PDB file of N, CA and C in Angstrom:
ATOM      1  N   LEU A  11     -15.100  40.596  53.098  1.00 54.00           N
ATOM      2  CA  LEU A  11     -16.133  40.283  52.120  1.00 54.00           C
ATOM      3  C   LEU A  11     -15.621  39.245  51.131  1.00 54.00           C
ATOM      4  N   THR A  12     -16.480  38.322  50.791  1.00 59.00           N
ATOM      5  CA  THR A  12     -16.144  37.333  49.766  1.00 59.00           C
ATOM      6  C   THR A  12     -17.061  37.519  48.573  1.00 59.00           C
ATOM      7  N   GLN A  13     -16.463  37.340  47.411  1.00 61.00           N
ATOM      8  CA  GLN A  13     -17.235  37.540  46.197  1.00 61.00           C
ATOM      9  C   GLN A  13     -17.868  36.212  45.787  1.00 61.00           C
ATOM     10  N   VAL A  14     -19.152  36.222  45.551  1.00 60.00           N
ATOM     11  CA  VAL A  14     -19.882  35.008  45.168  1.00 60.00           C
ATOM     12  C   VAL A  14     -20.373  35.175  43.742  1.00 60.00           C
ATOM     13  N   ARG A  15     -20.131  34.133  42.942  1.00 60.00           N
ATOM     14  CA  ARG A  15     -20.580  34.167  41.545  1.00 60.00           C
ATOM     15  C   ARG A  15     -21.890  33.428  41.430  1.00 60.00           C
ATOM     16  N   HIS A  16     -22.877  34.068  40.882  1.00 61.00           N
ATOM     17  CA  HIS A  16     -24.170  33.418  40.677  1.00 61.00           C
ATOM     18  C   HIS A  16     -24.266  32.969  39.225  1.00 61.00           C
ATOM     19  N   ILE A  17     -24.600  31.702  39.032  1.00 62.00           N
ATOM     20  CA  ILE A  17     -24.751  31.154  37.684  1.00 62.00           C
ATOM     21  C   ILE A  17     -26.240  31.012  37.411  1.00 62.00           C
ATOM     22  N   THR A  18     -26.669  31.579  36.315  1.00 68.00           N
ATOM     23  CA  THR A  18     -28.088  31.505  35.966  1.00 68.00           C
ATOM     24  C   THR A  18     -28.449  30.108  35.500  1.00 68.00           C
ATOM     25  N   ALA A  19     -29.726  29.807  35.461  1.00 71.00           N
ATOM     26  CA  ALA A  19     -30.214  28.489  35.048  1.00 71.00           C
ATOM     27  C   ALA A  19     -29.850  28.202  33.594  1.00 71.00           C
ATOM     28  N   ALA A  20     -29.887  29.235  32.753  1.00 72.00           N
ATOM     29  CA  ALA A  20     -29.559  29.049  31.336  1.00 72.00           C
ATOM     30  C   ALA A  20     -28.098  28.642  31.165  1.00 72.00           C
ATOM     31  N   LYS A  21     -27.209  29.277  31.928  1.00 70.00           N
ATOM     32  CA  LYS A  21     -25.786  28.947  31.843  1.00 70.00           C
ATOM     33  C   LYS A  21     -25.528  27.526  32.345  1.00 70.00           C
ATOM     34  N   GLN A  22     -26.272  27.104  33.377  1.00 69.00           N
ATOM     35  CA  GLN A  22     -26.112  25.752  33.901  1.00 69.00           C
ATOM     36  C   GLN A  22     -26.514  24.724  32.841  1.00 69.00           C
ATOM     37  N   ARG A  23     -27.604  25.006  32.131  1.00 71.00           N
ATOM     38  CA  ARG A  23     -28.039  24.097  31.066  1.00 71.00           C
ATOM     39  C   ARG A  23     -26.991  24.007  29.959  1.00 71.00           C
ATOM     40  N   LEU A  24     -26.394  25.151  29.598  1.00 71.00           N
ATOM     41  CA  LEU A  24     -25.344  25.161  28.571  1.00 71.00           C
ATOM     42  C   LEU A  24     -24.149  24.325  28.998  1.00 71.00           C
ATOM     43  N   ARG A  25     -23.762  24.447  30.260  1.00 67.00           N
ATOM     44  CA  ARG A  25     -22.625  23.670  30.760  1.00 67.00           C
ATOM     45  C   ARG A  25     -22.908  22.175  30.689  1.00 67.00           C
ATOM     46  N   LYS A  26     -24.136  21.788  31.021  1.00 67.00           N
ATOM     47  CA  LYS A  26     -24.503  20.373  30.955  1.00 67.00           C
ATOM     48  C   LYS A  26     -24.457  19.868  29.517  1.00 67.00           C
ATOM     49  N   LYS A  27     -24.929  20.679  28.580  1.00 64.00           N
ATOM     50  CA  LYS A  27     -24.924  20.284  27.167  1.00 64.00           C
ATOM     51  C   LYS A  27     -23.510  20.109  26.646  1.00 64.00           C
ATOM     52  N   LYS A  28     -22.594  20.996  27.061  1.00 62.00           N
ATOM     53  CA  LYS A  28     -21.211  20.925  26.590  1.00 62.00           C
ATOM     54  C   LYS A  28     -20.502  19.686  27.112  1.00 62.00           C
ATOM     55  N   SER A  29     -20.808  19.314  28.351  1.00 61.00           N
ATOM     56  CA  SER A  29     -20.107  18.183  28.955  1.00 61.00           C
ATOM     57  C   SER A  29     -20.601  16.842  28.414  1.00 61.00           C
ATOM     58  N   ARG A  30     -21.833  16.833  27.867  1.00 61.00           N
ATOM     59  CA  ARG A  30     -22.401  15.589  27.376  1.00 61.00           C
ATOM     60  C   ARG A  30     -21.791  15.235  26.017  1.00 61.00           C
ATOM     61  N   LYS A  31     -21.518  13.978  25.798  1.00 60.00           N
ATOM     62  CA  LYS A  31     -20.958  13.532  24.518  1.00 60.00           C
ATOM     63  C   LYS A  31     -22.064  13.459  23.478  1.00 60.00           C
ATOM     64  N   PRO A  32     -21.733  13.721  22.213  1.00 58.00           N
ATOM     65  CA  PRO A  32     -22.776  13.642  21.179  1.00 58.00           C
ATOM     66  C   PRO A  32     -23.252  12.208  20.984  1.00 58.00           C
ATOM     67  N   MET A  33     -24.531  12.059  20.690  1.00 56.00           N
ATOM     68  CA  MET A  33     -25.116  10.736  20.547  1.00 56.00           C
ATOM     69  C   MET A  33     -24.712  10.082  19.218  1.00 56.00           C
ATOM     70  N   THR A  34     -24.648  10.875  18.149  1.00 60.00           N
ATOM     71  CA  THR A  34     -24.273  10.337  16.852  1.00 60.00           C
ATOM     72  C   THR A  34     -22.839  10.744  16.542  1.00 60.00           C
ATOM     73  N   PRO A  35     -22.112   9.933  15.748  1.00 56.00           N
ATOM     74  CA  PRO A  35     -20.737  10.309  15.413  1.00 56.00           C
ATOM     75  C   PRO A  35     -20.714  11.586  14.575  1.00 56.00           C
ATOM     76  N   VAL A  36     -19.808  12.455  14.924  1.00 57.00           N
ATOM     77  CA  VAL A  36     -19.697  13.732  14.222  1.00 57.00           C
ATOM     78  C   VAL A  36     -18.733  13.561  13.064  1.00 57.00           C
ATOM     79  N   THR A  37     -19.175  13.886  11.868  1.00 62.00           N
ATOM     80  CA  THR A  37     -18.296  13.805  10.709  1.00 62.00           C
ATOM     81  C   THR A  37     -17.804  15.199  10.369  1.00 62.00           C
ATOM     82  N   SER A  38     -16.538  15.264  10.042  1.00 61.00           N
ATOM     83  CA  SER A  38     -15.930  16.555   9.761  1.00 61.00           C
ATOM     84  C   SER A  38     -16.368  17.041   8.389  1.00 61.00           C
ATOM     85  N   LYS A  39     -16.616  18.335   8.284  1.00 66.00           N
ATOM     86  CA  LYS A  39     -16.987  18.925   7.003  1.00 66.00           C
ATOM     87  C   LYS A  39     -15.736  19.342   6.215  1.00 66.00           C
ATOM     88  N   LEU A  40     -14.583  19.275   6.861  1.00 67.00           N
ATOM     89  CA  LEU A  40     -13.340  19.633   6.185  1.00 67.00           C
ATOM     90  C   LEU A  40     -12.940  18.557   5.199  1.00 67.00           C
ATOM     91  N   LYS A  41     -12.223  18.959   4.165  1.00 69.00           N
ATOM     92  CA  LYS A  41     -11.763  18.004   3.157  1.00 69.00           C
ATOM     93  C   LYS A  41     -10.682  17.118   3.767  1.00 69.00           C
ATOM     94  N   LYS A  42     -10.812  15.827   3.567  1.00 68.00           N
ATOM     95  CA  LYS A  42      -9.830  14.888   4.089  1.00 68.00           C
ATOM     96  C   LYS A  42      -8.545  14.994   3.266  1.00 68.00           C
ATOM     97  N   THR A  43      -7.423  15.079   3.952  1.00 71.00           N
ATOM     98  CA  THR A  43      -6.149  15.185   3.246  1.00 71.00           C
ATOM     99  C   THR A  43      -5.538  13.804   3.102  1.00 71.00           C
ATOM    100  N   LYS A  44      -4.908  13.581   1.977  1.00 71.00           N
ATOM    101  CA  LYS A  44      -4.237  12.310   1.743  1.00 71.00           C
ATOM    102  C   LYS A  44      -2.821  12.404   2.292  1.00 71.00           C
ATOM    103  N   ILE A  45      -2.377  11.315   2.907  1.00 73.00           N
ATOM    104  CA  ILE A  45      -1.019  11.281   3.443  1.00 73.00           C
ATOM    105  C   ILE A  45      -0.098  10.792   2.337  1.00 73.00           C
ATOM    106  N   LYS A  46       0.951  11.551   2.079  1.00 78.00           N
ATOM    107  CA  LYS A  46       1.906  11.139   1.048  1.00 78.00           C
ATOM    108  C   LYS A  46       2.715   9.955   1.558  1.00 78.00           C
ATOM    109  N   CYS A  47       3.031   9.031   0.661  1.00 78.00           N
ATOM    110  CA  CYS A  47       3.844   7.893   1.056  1.00 78.00           C
ATOM    111  C   CYS A  47       5.315   8.313   1.019  1.00 78.00           C
ATOM    112  N   TYR A  48       6.139   7.573   1.713  1.00 80.00           N
ATOM    113  CA  TYR A  48       7.566   7.853   1.724  1.00 80.00           C
ATOM    114  C   TYR A  48       8.132   7.432   0.375  1.00 80.00           C
ATOM    115  N   SER A  49       8.513   8.391  -0.445  1.00 83.00           N
ATOM    116  CA  SER A  49       8.901   8.079  -1.821  1.00 83.00           C
ATOM    117  C   SER A  49      10.219   7.303  -1.873  1.00 83.00           C
ATOM    118  N   SER A  50      11.057   7.416  -0.841  1.00 84.00           N
ATOM    119  CA  SER A  50      12.315   6.658  -0.841  1.00 84.00           C
ATOM    120  C   SER A  50      12.056   5.158  -0.700  1.00 84.00           C
ATOM    121  N   PHE A  51      10.918   4.798  -0.080  1.00 86.00           N
ATOM    122  CA  PHE A  51      10.584   3.386   0.091  1.00 86.00           C
ATOM    123  C   PHE A  51      10.318   2.702  -1.252  1.00 86.00           C
ATOM    124  N   LYS A  52       9.823   3.483  -2.223  1.00 85.00           N
ATOM    125  CA  LYS A  52       9.440   2.887  -3.510  1.00 85.00           C
ATOM    126  C   LYS A  52      10.619   2.218  -4.203  1.00 85.00           C
ATOM    127  N   GLY A  53      11.788   2.850  -4.119  1.00 87.00           N
ATOM    128  CA  GLY A  53      12.963   2.291  -4.782  1.00 87.00           C
ATOM    129  C   GLY A  53      13.671   1.234  -3.983  1.00 87.00           C
ATOM    130  N   ARG A  54      13.447   1.196  -2.698  1.00 90.00           N
ATOM    131  CA  ARG A  54      14.209   0.299  -1.842  1.00 90.00           C
ATOM    132  C   ARG A  54      13.487  -0.992  -1.476  1.00 90.00           C
ATOM    133  N   PHE A  55      12.163  -0.965  -1.525  1.00 91.00           N
ATOM    134  CA  PHE A  55      11.386  -2.121  -1.080  1.00 91.00           C
ATOM    135  C   PHE A  55      10.295  -2.455  -2.080  1.00 91.00           C
ATOM    136  N   ARG A  56       9.895  -3.726  -2.104  1.00 91.00           N
ATOM    137  CA  ARG A  56       8.762  -4.170  -2.922  1.00 91.00           C
ATOM    138  C   ARG A  56       7.924  -5.134  -2.096  1.00 91.00           C
ATOM    139  N   ILE A  57       6.610  -5.073  -2.293  1.00 90.00           N
ATOM    140  CA  ILE A  57       5.740  -6.048  -1.627  1.00 90.00           C
ATOM    141  C   ILE A  57       5.622  -7.263  -2.532  1.00 90.00           C
ATOM    142  N   MET A  58       5.860  -8.436  -1.974  1.00 90.00           N
ATOM    143  CA  MET A  58       5.764  -9.668  -2.750  1.00 90.00           C
ATOM    144  C   MET A  58       4.326 -10.161  -2.708  1.00 90.00           C
ATOM    145  N   ASN A  59       4.041 -11.185  -3.494  1.00 91.00           N
ATOM    146  CA  ASN A  59       2.665 -11.691  -3.615  1.00 91.00           C
ATOM    147  C   ASN A  59       2.092 -12.191  -2.288  1.00 91.00           C
ATOM    148  N   ASP A  60       2.940 -12.729  -1.419  1.00 90.00           N
ATOM    149  CA  ASP A  60       2.442 -13.248  -0.143  1.00 90.00           C
ATOM    150  C   ASP A  60       2.359 -12.175   0.938  1.00 90.00           C
ATOM    151  N   GLY A  61       2.627 -10.903   0.582  1.00 87.00           N
ATOM    152  CA  GLY A  61       2.481  -9.806   1.531  1.00 87.00           C
ATOM    153  C   GLY A  61       3.759  -9.413   2.256  1.00 87.00           C
ATOM    154  N   GLN A  62       4.812 -10.229   2.093  1.00 92.00           N
ATOM    155  CA  GLN A  62       6.082  -9.887   2.727  1.00 92.00           C
ATOM    156  C   GLN A  62       6.766  -8.777   1.933  1.00 92.00           C
ATOM    157  N   ILE A  63       7.683  -8.058   2.597  1.00 93.00           N
ATOM    158  CA  ILE A  63       8.372  -6.950   1.946  1.00 93.00           C
ATOM    159  C   ILE A  63       9.798  -7.372   1.621  1.00 93.00           C
ATOM    160  N   ARG A  64      10.167  -7.215   0.339  1.00 94.00           N
ATOM    161  CA  ARG A  64      11.507  -7.587  -0.121  1.00 94.00           C
ATOM    162  C   ARG A  64      12.430  -6.387   0.005  1.00 94.00           C
ATOM    163  N   ARG A  65      13.668  -6.633   0.409  1.00 94.00           N
ATOM    164  CA  ARG A  65      14.669  -5.574   0.498  1.00 94.00           C
ATOM    165  C   ARG A  65      15.981  -6.097  -0.050  1.00 94.00           C
ATOM    166  N   TRP A  66      16.890  -5.181  -0.363  1.00 94.00           N
ATOM    167  CA  TRP A  66      18.219  -5.590  -0.788  1.00 94.00           C
ATOM    168  C   TRP A  66      19.152  -5.519   0.401  1.00 94.00           C
ATOM    169  N   LYS A  67      20.096  -6.443   0.464  1.00 94.00           N
ATOM    170  CA  LYS A  67      20.982  -6.538   1.622  1.00 94.00           C
ATOM    171  C   LYS A  67      22.063  -5.464   1.589  1.00 94.00           C
ATOM    172  N   ALA A  68      22.455  -5.022   2.778  1.00 92.00           N
ATOM    173  CA  ALA A  68      23.483  -3.992   2.905  1.00 92.00           C
ATOM    174  C   ALA A  68      24.861  -4.638   2.917  1.00 92.00           C
ATOM    175  N   GLY A  69      25.882  -3.871   2.531  1.00 92.00           N
ATOM    176  CA  GLY A  69      27.259  -4.345   2.636  1.00 92.00           C
ATOM    177  C   GLY A  69      27.883  -4.754   1.334  1.00 92.00           C
ATOM    178  N   LYS A  70      27.242  -4.457   0.199  1.00 90.00           N
ATOM    179  CA  LYS A  70      27.785  -4.883  -1.084  1.00 90.00           C
ATOM    180  C   LYS A  70      28.348  -3.717  -1.910  1.00 90.00           C
ATOM    181  N   ARG A  71      28.214  -2.503  -1.419  1.00 91.00           N
ATOM    182  CA  ARG A  71      28.557  -1.322  -2.216  1.00 91.00           C
ATOM    183  C   ARG A  71      30.062  -1.128  -2.409  1.00 91.00           C
ATOM    184  N   HIS A  72      30.836  -1.271  -1.357  1.00 92.00           N
ATOM    185  CA  HIS A  72      32.282  -1.027  -1.496  1.00 92.00           C
ATOM    186  C   HIS A  72      33.063  -1.971  -0.595  1.00 92.00           C
ATOM    187  N   ASN A  73      34.399  -1.948  -0.731  1.00 92.00           N
ATOM    188  CA  ASN A  73      35.313  -2.863  -0.030  1.00 92.00           C
ATOM    189  C   ASN A  73      34.995  -4.323  -0.349  1.00 92.00           C
ATOM    190  N   ALA A  74      34.627  -4.574  -1.588  1.00 92.00           N
ATOM    191  CA  ALA A  74      34.267  -5.939  -1.974  1.00 92.00           C
ATOM    192  C   ALA A  74      35.482  -6.855  -1.994  1.00 92.00           C
ATOM    193  N   HIS A  75      36.699  -6.281  -2.169  1.00 93.00           N
ATOM    194  CA  HIS A  75      37.910  -7.115  -2.239  1.00 93.00           C
ATOM    195  C   HIS A  75      38.185  -7.813  -0.906  1.00 93.00           C
ATOM    196  N   SER A  76      37.721  -7.214   0.184  1.00 94.00           N
ATOM    197  CA  SER A  76      37.974  -7.820   1.493  1.00 94.00           C
ATOM    198  C   SER A  76      36.913  -8.845   1.886  1.00 94.00           C
ATOM    199  N   LYS A  77      35.867  -8.961   1.092  1.00 94.00           N
ATOM    200  CA  LYS A  77      34.804  -9.922   1.396  1.00 94.00           C
ATOM    201  C   LYS A  77      35.014 -11.194   0.586  1.00 94.00           C
ATOM    202  N   SER A  78      34.552 -12.306   1.131  1.00 95.00           N
ATOM    203  CA  SER A  78      34.711 -13.579   0.431  1.00 95.00           C
ATOM    204  C   SER A  78      33.702 -13.692  -0.709  1.00 95.00           C
ATOM    205  N   LYS A  79      33.994 -14.590  -1.645  1.00 96.00           N
ATOM    206  CA  LYS A  79      33.067 -14.809  -2.767  1.00 96.00           C
ATOM    207  C   LYS A  79      31.720 -15.282  -2.263  1.00 96.00           C
ATOM    208  N   LYS A  80      31.763 -16.109  -1.236  1.00 96.00           N
ATOM    209  CA  LYS A  80      30.539 -16.667  -0.671  1.00 96.00           C
ATOM    210  C   LYS A  80      29.646 -15.559  -0.096  1.00 96.00           C
ATOM    211  N   SER A  81      30.246 -14.624   0.643  1.00 95.00           N
ATOM    212  CA  SER A  81      29.448 -13.548   1.241  1.00 95.00           C
ATOM    213  C   SER A  81      28.925 -12.593   0.174  1.00 95.00           C
ATOM    214  N   LYS A  82      29.726 -12.318  -0.861  1.00 95.00           N
ATOM    215  CA  LYS A  82      29.261 -11.437  -1.952  1.00 95.00           C
ATOM    216  C   LYS A  82      28.091 -12.065  -2.699  1.00 95.00           C
ATOM    217  N   ARG A  83      28.153 -13.389  -2.872  1.00 95.00           N
ATOM    218  CA  ARG A  83      27.072 -14.102  -3.545  1.00 95.00           C
ATOM    219  C   ARG A  83      25.796 -14.044  -2.699  1.00 95.00           C
ATOM    220  N   ARG A  84      25.950 -14.172  -1.377  1.00 95.00           N
ATOM    221  CA  ARG A  84      24.817 -14.105  -0.456  1.00 95.00           C
ATOM    222  C   ARG A  84      24.191 -12.702  -0.446  1.00 95.00           C
ATOM    223  N   LEU A  85      25.029 -11.672  -0.572  1.00 95.00           N
ATOM    224  CA  LEU A  85      24.546 -10.294  -0.562  1.00 95.00           C
ATOM    225  C   LEU A  85      23.757  -9.941  -1.823  1.00 95.00           C
ATOM    226  N   ARG A  86      23.982 -10.700  -2.914  1.00 94.00           N
ATOM    227  CA  ARG A  86      23.236 -10.432  -4.150  1.00 94.00           C
ATOM    228  C   ARG A  86      21.767 -10.815  -4.037  1.00 94.00           C
ATOM    229  N   GLN A  87      21.486 -11.773  -3.168  1.00 95.00           N
ATOM    230  CA  GLN A  87      20.108 -12.257  -3.023  1.00 95.00           C
ATOM    231  C   GLN A  87      19.293 -11.278  -2.174  1.00 95.00           C
ATOM    232  N   PRO A  88      18.028 -11.061  -2.530  1.00 94.00           N
ATOM    233  CA  PRO A  88      17.214 -10.144  -1.717  1.00 94.00           C
ATOM    234  C   PRO A  88      16.863 -10.766  -0.367  1.00 94.00           C
ATOM    235  N   GLY A  89      16.688  -9.892   0.613  1.00 95.00           N
ATOM    236  CA  GLY A  89      16.279 -10.329   1.948  1.00 95.00           C
ATOM    237  C   GLY A  89      14.817  -9.988   2.167  1.00 95.00           C
ATOM    238  N   ILE A  90      14.296 -10.393   3.304  1.00 95.00           N
ATOM    239  CA  ILE A  90      12.900 -10.112   3.646  1.00 95.00           C
ATOM    240  C   ILE A  90      12.886  -9.290   4.927  1.00 95.00           C
ATOM    241  N   VAL A  91      12.091  -8.238   4.938  1.00 94.00           N
ATOM    242  CA  VAL A  91      11.954  -7.378   6.113  1.00 94.00           C
ATOM    243  C   VAL A  91      11.222  -8.166   7.194  1.00 94.00           C
ATOM    244  N   SER A  92      11.727  -8.093   8.438  1.00 94.00           N
ATOM    245  CA  SER A  92      11.088  -8.825   9.530  1.00 94.00           C
ATOM    246  C   SER A  92       9.689  -8.276   9.792  1.00 94.00           C
ATOM    247  N   LEU A  93       8.842  -9.106  10.370  1.00 91.00           N
ATOM    248  CA  LEU A  93       7.432  -8.752  10.566  1.00 91.00           C
ATOM    249  C   LEU A  93       7.247  -7.498  11.418  1.00 91.00           C
ATOM    250  N   ALA A  94       8.098  -7.326  12.444  1.00 92.00           N
ATOM    251  CA  ALA A  94       7.978  -6.159  13.326  1.00 92.00           C
ATOM    252  C   ALA A  94       8.218  -4.869  12.543  1.00 92.00           C
ATOM    253  N   TYR A  95       9.252  -4.866  11.703  1.00 90.00           N
ATOM    254  CA  TYR A  95       9.551  -3.684  10.896  1.00 90.00           C
ATOM    255  C   TYR A  95       8.510  -3.491   9.796  1.00 90.00           C
ATOM    256  N   ALA A  96       8.022  -4.603   9.239  1.00 90.00           N
ATOM    257  CA  ALA A  96       7.021  -4.519   8.170  1.00 90.00           C
ATOM    258  C   ALA A  96       5.755  -3.843   8.675  1.00 90.00           C
ATOM    259  N   LYS A  97       5.372  -4.135   9.923  1.00 88.00           N
ATOM    260  CA  LYS A  97       4.186  -3.533  10.518  1.00 88.00           C
ATOM    261  C   LYS A  97       4.360  -2.016  10.629  1.00 88.00           C
ATOM    262  N   VAL A  98       5.555  -1.584  11.042  1.00 87.00           N
ATOM    263  CA  VAL A  98       5.857  -0.155  11.182  1.00 87.00           C
ATOM    264  C   VAL A  98       5.860   0.514   9.813  1.00 87.00           C
ATOM    265  N   MET A  99       6.431  -0.156   8.818  1.00 87.00           N
ATOM    266  CA  MET A  99       6.499   0.412   7.464  1.00 87.00           C
ATOM    267  C   MET A  99       5.105   0.608   6.884  1.00 87.00           C
ATOM    268  N   LYS A 100       4.214  -0.320   7.156  1.00 84.00           N
ATOM    269  CA  LYS A 100       2.847  -0.189   6.649  1.00 84.00           C
ATOM    270  C   LYS A 100       2.117   0.950   7.340  1.00 84.00           C
ATOM    271  N   LYS A 101       2.448   1.222   8.620  1.00 82.00           N
ATOM    272  CA  LYS A 101       1.873   2.363   9.315  1.00 82.00           C
ATOM    273  C   LYS A 101       2.389   3.678   8.747  1.00 82.00           C
ATOM    274  N   LEU A 102       3.603   3.676   8.226  1.00 81.00           N
ATOM    275  CA  LEU A 102       4.191   4.864   7.624  1.00 81.00           C
ATOM    276  C   LEU A 102       3.712   5.073   6.194  1.00 81.00           C
ATOM    277  N   ASN A 103       2.631   4.415   5.832  1.00 78.00           N
ATOM    278  CA  ASN A 103       2.024   4.524   4.499  1.00 78.00           C
ATOM    279  C   ASN A 103       2.997   4.075   3.427  1.00 78.00           C
ATOM    280  N   PHE A 104       3.526   2.865   3.598  1.00 77.00           N
ATOM    281  CA  PHE A 104       4.445   2.287   2.632  1.00 77.00           C
ATOM    282  C   PHE A 104       3.667   1.823   1.412  1.00 77.00           C
ATOM    283  N   THR A 105       4.024   2.309   0.246  1.00 67.00           N
ATOM    284  CA  THR A 105       3.410   1.828  -0.994  1.00 67.00           C
ATOM    285  C   THR A 105       4.531   1.447  -1.948  1.00 67.00           C
ATOM    286  N   GLY A 106       4.698   0.190  -2.182  1.00 64.00           N
ATOM    287  CA  GLY A 106       5.819  -0.266  -2.988  1.00 64.00           C
ATOM    288  C   GLY A 106       5.441  -0.603  -4.395  1.00 64.00           C
TER     289      GLY A 106
END
């Protein structure tokens, strides 16, 4: 003997309704949560007027005696974050 499942007409209609996509966009009734920005970014980076992100160069904190005057002078100047990284930082909700 084999067991056969009979689906009523009402259940078939329900299945069709569930599979169909809604015609109008569904808006959530839940409260939208704000994403916190990475607070460490605030002290390390700034957005300049042209939209680029300014950063400070690494390598100036210690062992300065072994570095040349020229390299120490270069390290004092701020650098600019490359476009690829800047795009990722903006996705991470960077607010400078």
